[in-house]
CSV table of C-alpha atoms in Angstrom, one decimal:
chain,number,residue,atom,x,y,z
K,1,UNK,CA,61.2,55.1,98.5
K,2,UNK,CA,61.5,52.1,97.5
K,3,UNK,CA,58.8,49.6,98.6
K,4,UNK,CA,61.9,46.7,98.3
K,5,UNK,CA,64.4,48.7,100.3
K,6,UNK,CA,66.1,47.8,103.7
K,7,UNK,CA,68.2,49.8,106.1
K,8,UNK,CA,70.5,47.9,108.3
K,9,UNK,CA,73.3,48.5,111.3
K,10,UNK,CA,74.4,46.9,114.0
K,11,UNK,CA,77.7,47.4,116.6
K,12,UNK,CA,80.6,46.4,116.1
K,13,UNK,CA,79.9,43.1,117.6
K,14,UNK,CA,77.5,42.1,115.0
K,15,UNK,CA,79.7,43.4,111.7
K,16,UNK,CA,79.7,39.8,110.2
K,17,UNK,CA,76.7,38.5,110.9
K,18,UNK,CA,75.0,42.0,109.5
K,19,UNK,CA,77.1,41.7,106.2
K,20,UNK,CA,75.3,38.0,105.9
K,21,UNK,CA,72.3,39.2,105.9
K,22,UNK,CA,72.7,41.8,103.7
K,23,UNK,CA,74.2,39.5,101.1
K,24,UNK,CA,71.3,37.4,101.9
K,25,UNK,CA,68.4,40.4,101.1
K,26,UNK,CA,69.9,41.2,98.6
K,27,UNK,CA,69.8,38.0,96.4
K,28,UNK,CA,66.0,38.0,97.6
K,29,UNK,CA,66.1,41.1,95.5
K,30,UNK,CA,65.9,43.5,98.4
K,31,UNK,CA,68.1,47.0,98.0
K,32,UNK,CA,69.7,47.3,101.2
K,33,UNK,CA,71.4,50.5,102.7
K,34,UNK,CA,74.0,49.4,104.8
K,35,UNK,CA,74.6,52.4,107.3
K,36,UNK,CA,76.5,50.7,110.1
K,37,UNK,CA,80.1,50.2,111.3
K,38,UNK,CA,82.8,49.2,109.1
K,39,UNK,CA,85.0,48.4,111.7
K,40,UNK,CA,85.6,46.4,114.6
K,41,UNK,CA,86.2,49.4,117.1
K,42,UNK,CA,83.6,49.7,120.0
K,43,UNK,CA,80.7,51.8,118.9
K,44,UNK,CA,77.8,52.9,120.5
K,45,UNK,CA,74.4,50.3,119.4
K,46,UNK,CA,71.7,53.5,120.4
K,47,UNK,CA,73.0,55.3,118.0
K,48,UNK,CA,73.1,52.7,115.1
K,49,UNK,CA,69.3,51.6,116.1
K,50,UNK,CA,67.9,55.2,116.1
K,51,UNK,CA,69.5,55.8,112.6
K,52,UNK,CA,68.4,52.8,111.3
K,53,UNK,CA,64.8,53.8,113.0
K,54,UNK,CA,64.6,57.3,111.7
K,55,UNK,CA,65.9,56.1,107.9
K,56,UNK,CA,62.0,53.8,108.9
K,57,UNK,CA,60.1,56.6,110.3
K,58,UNK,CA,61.2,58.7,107.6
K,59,UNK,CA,59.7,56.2,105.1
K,60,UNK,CA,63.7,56.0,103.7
K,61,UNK,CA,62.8,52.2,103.8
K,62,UNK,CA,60.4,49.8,103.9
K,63,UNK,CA,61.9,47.8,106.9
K,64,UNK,CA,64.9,48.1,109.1
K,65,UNK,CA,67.0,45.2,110.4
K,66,UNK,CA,69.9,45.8,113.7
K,67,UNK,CA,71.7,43.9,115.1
K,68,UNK,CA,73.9,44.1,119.0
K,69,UNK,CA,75.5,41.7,120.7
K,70,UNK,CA,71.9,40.4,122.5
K,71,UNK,CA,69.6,42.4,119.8
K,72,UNK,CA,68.0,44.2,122.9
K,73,UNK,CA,69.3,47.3,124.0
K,74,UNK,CA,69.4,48.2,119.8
K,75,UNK,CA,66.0,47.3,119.8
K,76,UNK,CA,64.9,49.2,122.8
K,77,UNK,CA,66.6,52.9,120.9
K,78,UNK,CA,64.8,52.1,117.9
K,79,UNK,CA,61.7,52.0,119.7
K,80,UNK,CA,62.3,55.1,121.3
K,81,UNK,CA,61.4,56.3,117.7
K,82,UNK,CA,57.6,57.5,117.3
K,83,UNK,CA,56.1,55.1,114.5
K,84,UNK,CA,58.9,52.3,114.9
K,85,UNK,CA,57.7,49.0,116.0
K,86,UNK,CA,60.6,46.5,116.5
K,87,UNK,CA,61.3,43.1,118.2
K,88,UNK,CA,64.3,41.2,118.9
K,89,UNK,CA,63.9,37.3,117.6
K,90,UNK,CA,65.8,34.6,117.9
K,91,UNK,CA,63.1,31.9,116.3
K,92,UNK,CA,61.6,32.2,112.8
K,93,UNK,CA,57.9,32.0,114.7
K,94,UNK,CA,58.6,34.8,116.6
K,95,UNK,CA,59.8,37.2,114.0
K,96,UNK,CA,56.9,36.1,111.8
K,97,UNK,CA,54.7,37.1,114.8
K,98,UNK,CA,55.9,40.3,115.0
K,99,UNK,CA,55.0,41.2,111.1
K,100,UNK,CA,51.8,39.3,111.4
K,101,UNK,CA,50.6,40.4,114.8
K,102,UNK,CA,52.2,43.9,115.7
K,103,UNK,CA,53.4,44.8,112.1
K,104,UNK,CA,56.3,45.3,112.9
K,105,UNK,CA,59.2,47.3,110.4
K,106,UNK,CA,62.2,46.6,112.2
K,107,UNK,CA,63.7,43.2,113.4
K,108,UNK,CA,66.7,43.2,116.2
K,109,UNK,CA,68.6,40.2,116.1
K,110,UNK,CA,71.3,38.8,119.0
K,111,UNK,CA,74.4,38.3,116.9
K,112,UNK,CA,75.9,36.6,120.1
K,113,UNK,CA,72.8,34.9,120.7
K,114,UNK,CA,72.1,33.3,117.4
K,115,UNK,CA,74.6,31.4,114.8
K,116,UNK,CA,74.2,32.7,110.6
K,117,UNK,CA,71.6,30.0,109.5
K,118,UNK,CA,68.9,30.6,112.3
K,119,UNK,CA,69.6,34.3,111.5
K,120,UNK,CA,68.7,34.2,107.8
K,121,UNK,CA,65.7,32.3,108.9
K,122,UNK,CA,64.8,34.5,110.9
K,123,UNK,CA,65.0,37.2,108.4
K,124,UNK,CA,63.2,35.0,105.6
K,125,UNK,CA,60.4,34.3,108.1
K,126,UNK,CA,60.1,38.3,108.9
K,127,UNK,CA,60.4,39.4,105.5
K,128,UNK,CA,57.4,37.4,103.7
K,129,UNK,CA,54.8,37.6,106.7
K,130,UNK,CA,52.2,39.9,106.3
K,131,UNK,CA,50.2,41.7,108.4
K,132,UNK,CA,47.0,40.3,109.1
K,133,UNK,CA,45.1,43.5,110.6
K,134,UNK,CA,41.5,42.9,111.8
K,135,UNK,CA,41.5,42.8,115.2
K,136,UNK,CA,45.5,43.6,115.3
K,137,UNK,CA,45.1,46.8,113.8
K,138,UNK,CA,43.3,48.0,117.2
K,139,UNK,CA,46.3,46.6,119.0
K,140,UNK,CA,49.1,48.4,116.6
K,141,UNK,CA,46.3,51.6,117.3
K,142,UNK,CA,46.8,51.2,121.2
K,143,UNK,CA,50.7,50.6,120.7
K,144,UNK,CA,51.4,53.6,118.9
């Protein structure tokens, strides 16, 4: 696998913001596998965030990025997956607290909760914050 190598999917209510980002990672020089919906018929999100969480688990990609109408319920099936730590952002702090603090390898985003520009911020500020382990590592421990 490729240490530079995303998987993403959403529903179909986040099609155009997901296709954003993953113009967006791309030009950061991320290779991103796109595995969602291509079109705009009602889909399940559980599904779409425990592919995109296995495709993690797996070690199929460094981190995963889903998106839902509110980010939540996505995020709460990829957490369902053993060794999958996600959390849903809608500030750049926040998703830079979640790599930092919890190492996190997937980020859940509200595509009805945040416009495009917050959204690429929020993926920037996710995507070069590093973990800081010490006493965090205990807590990512306890967690998993």
């Amino acid at each position: 696998m490729s240490s530079k190598r995303i998987v993403l999917s959403s529903d179909h209510a986040a099609l155009a913001l997901r296709a954003k980002i993953a113009e967006h990672v791309t030009s950061l020089g991320w290779e991103v596998a796109d595995i969602g919906p291509t079109t705009s018929e009602s889909t399940h999100y559980p599904l779409h965030g425990a592919a995109a969480a296995k495709q993690v688990a797996a070690g199929e990609a460094r981190f995963g990025i889903i998106l839902c109408g509110t980010g939540q319920g996505i995020m709460m099936a990829a957490n369902k997956v053993k060794g999958i730590r996600c959390g849903v952002c809608s500030d750049a702090f926040s998703a830079r607290m979640i790599r930092q603090h919890n190492d996190a390898n997937m980020l859940s985003i509200g595509a009805r909760v945040v416009g495009e520009d917050l959204a690429l911020d929020i993926v920037d500020a996710f995507l070069t914050a590093e973990f800081e382990s010490g006493r965090h590592q205990t807590r990512v421990e306890m967690i998993e």
